C-alpha atoms as one frame of an Amber mdcrd trajectory, in Angstrom:
protein
  -9.321   6.095 -11.335  -8.178   8.973  -9.133  -8.251  12.764  -9.229  -7.392
  15.571  -6.803 -10.414  16.666  -4.776  -9.260  20.225  -4.148  -9.635  19.813
  -0.409  -7.905  17.909   2.412 -10.095  14.793   2.223  -9.210  11.455   0.668
 -12.270   9.470  -0.392 -11.794   5.952  -1.716 -14.502   3.720  -3.104 -13.141
   0.179  -3.464 -15.290  -2.382  -5.272 -16.739  -4.851  -2.780 -15.907  -2.722
   0.283 -17.544   0.247   1.997 -16.295   3.642   0.784 -14.276   5.591   3.312
 -13.079   9.168   3.753 -10.051  10.445   5.655  -9.367  14.081   6.515  -5.669
  14.865   6.112  -5.834  17.513   8.851  -5.436  14.608  11.307  -2.491  12.359
  10.441  -2.199  10.549  13.765  -3.105   6.873  14.266  -6.696   6.454  15.429
  -7.696   3.497  17.574 -11.203   3.441  16.059  -9.694   2.884  12.582  -7.346
  -0.003  13.404  -7.571  -2.899  10.950  -9.456  -0.773   8.405  -8.778   0.644
   4.955  -9.154   4.133   6.457  -6.236   3.390   8.797  -4.066   2.386   5.850
  -5.088   5.447   3.843  -4.390   7.818   6.759  -1.155   6.004   7.564   0.267
   6.090   4.042  -0.485   9.814   3.744   1.017  10.471   7.197   4.160   8.467
   6.456   4.728  10.151   3.084   4.189  13.595   4.653   6.637  12.723   7.450
   9.196  11.887   4.755   8.796  15.369   3.289   6.518  14.385   0.411   3.455
  16.329  -0.703   0.044  14.878   0.125  -3.394  16.201  -0.711  -7.007  15.240
  -0.921  -8.244  13.045  -3.744 -11.126  10.858  -4.787 -10.451   7.365  -6.093
 -12.485   4.439  -7.351 -10.529   1.177  -7.266 -10.932  -2.515  -7.937  -8.633
  -5.470  -7.242  -8.407  -9.131  -8.126  -6.281  -9.880  -5.012  -8.522 -11.790
  -2.573  -8.652 -10.142   0.876  -6.912 -12.161   3.580  -5.570 -14.641   1.050
  -1.925 -14.363   2.061  -1.203 -12.651  -1.261  -0.272  -9.300   0.257  -3.658
  -7.652  -0.228  -2.868  -5.059   2.448   0.540  -4.312   0.899  -1.080  -3.961
  -2.520  -3.647  -1.522  -1.123  -1.000   0.481   0.753   1.156   0.780  -2.341
  -1.900   1.744  -4.397  -2.611   4.675  -2.054   1.082   5.656  -2.109   1.163
   5.440  -5.923  -1.887   7.712  -6.193  -0.305  10.290  -3.869   2.948   9.996
  -5.816   1.227  10.539  -9.173  -1.145  13.316  -8.133   1.054  15.373  -5.792
   4.689  14.429  -6.427   4.836  14.139 -10.233   5.734  10.457  -9.877   9.133
  11.372  -8.429   9.036   9.065  -5.380  10.930   5.850  -6.198   9.293   2.490
  -5.379  11.893   1.709  -2.716  10.710   4.838  -0.857   7.002   4.106  -1.288
   7.454   0.648   0.243   8.754   1.725   3.702   5.980   4.328   3.969   3.452
   1.574   3.195   5.063  -0.770   5.728   5.053   1.898   8.460   1.373   2.588
   7.758   0.534  -1.092   8.186   2.437  -1.319  11.471   1.599   2.033  13.101
  -1.893   2.747  11.774  -3.447  -0.569  10.699  -1.956  -2.441  13.658  -0.338
  -5.434  11.948   3.373  -6.146  12.334   4.947  -6.906   8.979   8.240  -6.961
   7.154   9.131  -4.908   4.110   9.141  -7.627   1.453   5.464  -7.521   0.407
   5.391  -3.736   0.108   8.652  -3.677  -1.855   7.469  -6.363  -4.263   4.147
  -4.554  -4.730   5.821  -1.168  -5.248   8.381  -2.430  -7.781   6.048  -4.906
  -9.492   6.719  -8.194 -11.235   9.268 -10.722 -10.050  12.009  -9.170  -7.934
  14.991 -10.188  -5.853  15.391  -8.055  -2.726  18.577  -7.759  -0.671  17.701
  -6.446   2.806  21.329  -6.308   4.001  20.591  -2.654   4.795  16.852  -2.547
   5.535  16.841   1.242   5.159  18.144   0.902   1.585  17.133  -2.469   0.150
  18.673  -3.400  -3.181  15.929  -4.469  -5.582  16.545  -6.238  -8.865  13.911
  -7.244 -11.388  13.989 -10.934 -12.273  12.957 -11.756 -15.811  10.584 -14.692
 -15.949   7.855 -15.389 -18.467   5.396 -17.981 -17.177   3.815 -18.614 -20.566
   7.125 -18.972 -22.399   8.292 -21.413 -19.718   5.155 -23.545 -19.937   3.856
 -22.498 -16.500   0.877 -20.521 -15.251   0.389 -18.595 -12.023  -2.699 -19.960
 -10.287  -4.362 -18.364  -7.285  -6.867 -20.410  -5.322  -9.132 -18.623  -2.861
  -9.489 -21.245  -0.140 -11.660 -18.988   1.992  -9.306 -19.563   4.927  -7.297
 -17.062   6.931  -3.537 -16.917   6.549  -3.117 -15.657  10.134  -1.791 -19.009
  11.301
């Protein structure tokens, strides 16, 4: 759930994590925020603003079933969530997914401090199964791939091993 706050502060309460607040008057990377949700929030807002998109303060309460650090793109999912909220609240949903994804990627690299490609953010922004052609990384071609696990006799299973995917 998210709503404009009427000020320049983004406050996000994510189930299972400490709430954080980011003032949009400062959209520069902050060393004390590296590797935090606040860094991602600030970074996504900064990257969207740098691309000429409207950003503003909001309050959000979120929950996710993606296990943190599981190798299932939890950071990309969170980045795209923040971008989707900004898109819905301040840009009338006009920012296409293939534009949200590079802003999310740049936030992860510049603000969060983790080098990453564009695939996870693009898949999260578009949703579902997709094929992505990165022949021109600035303009990836994304195509939805129709696949119904249940109709095919398969199930997607996620196992939280409790291990890091860093290696």
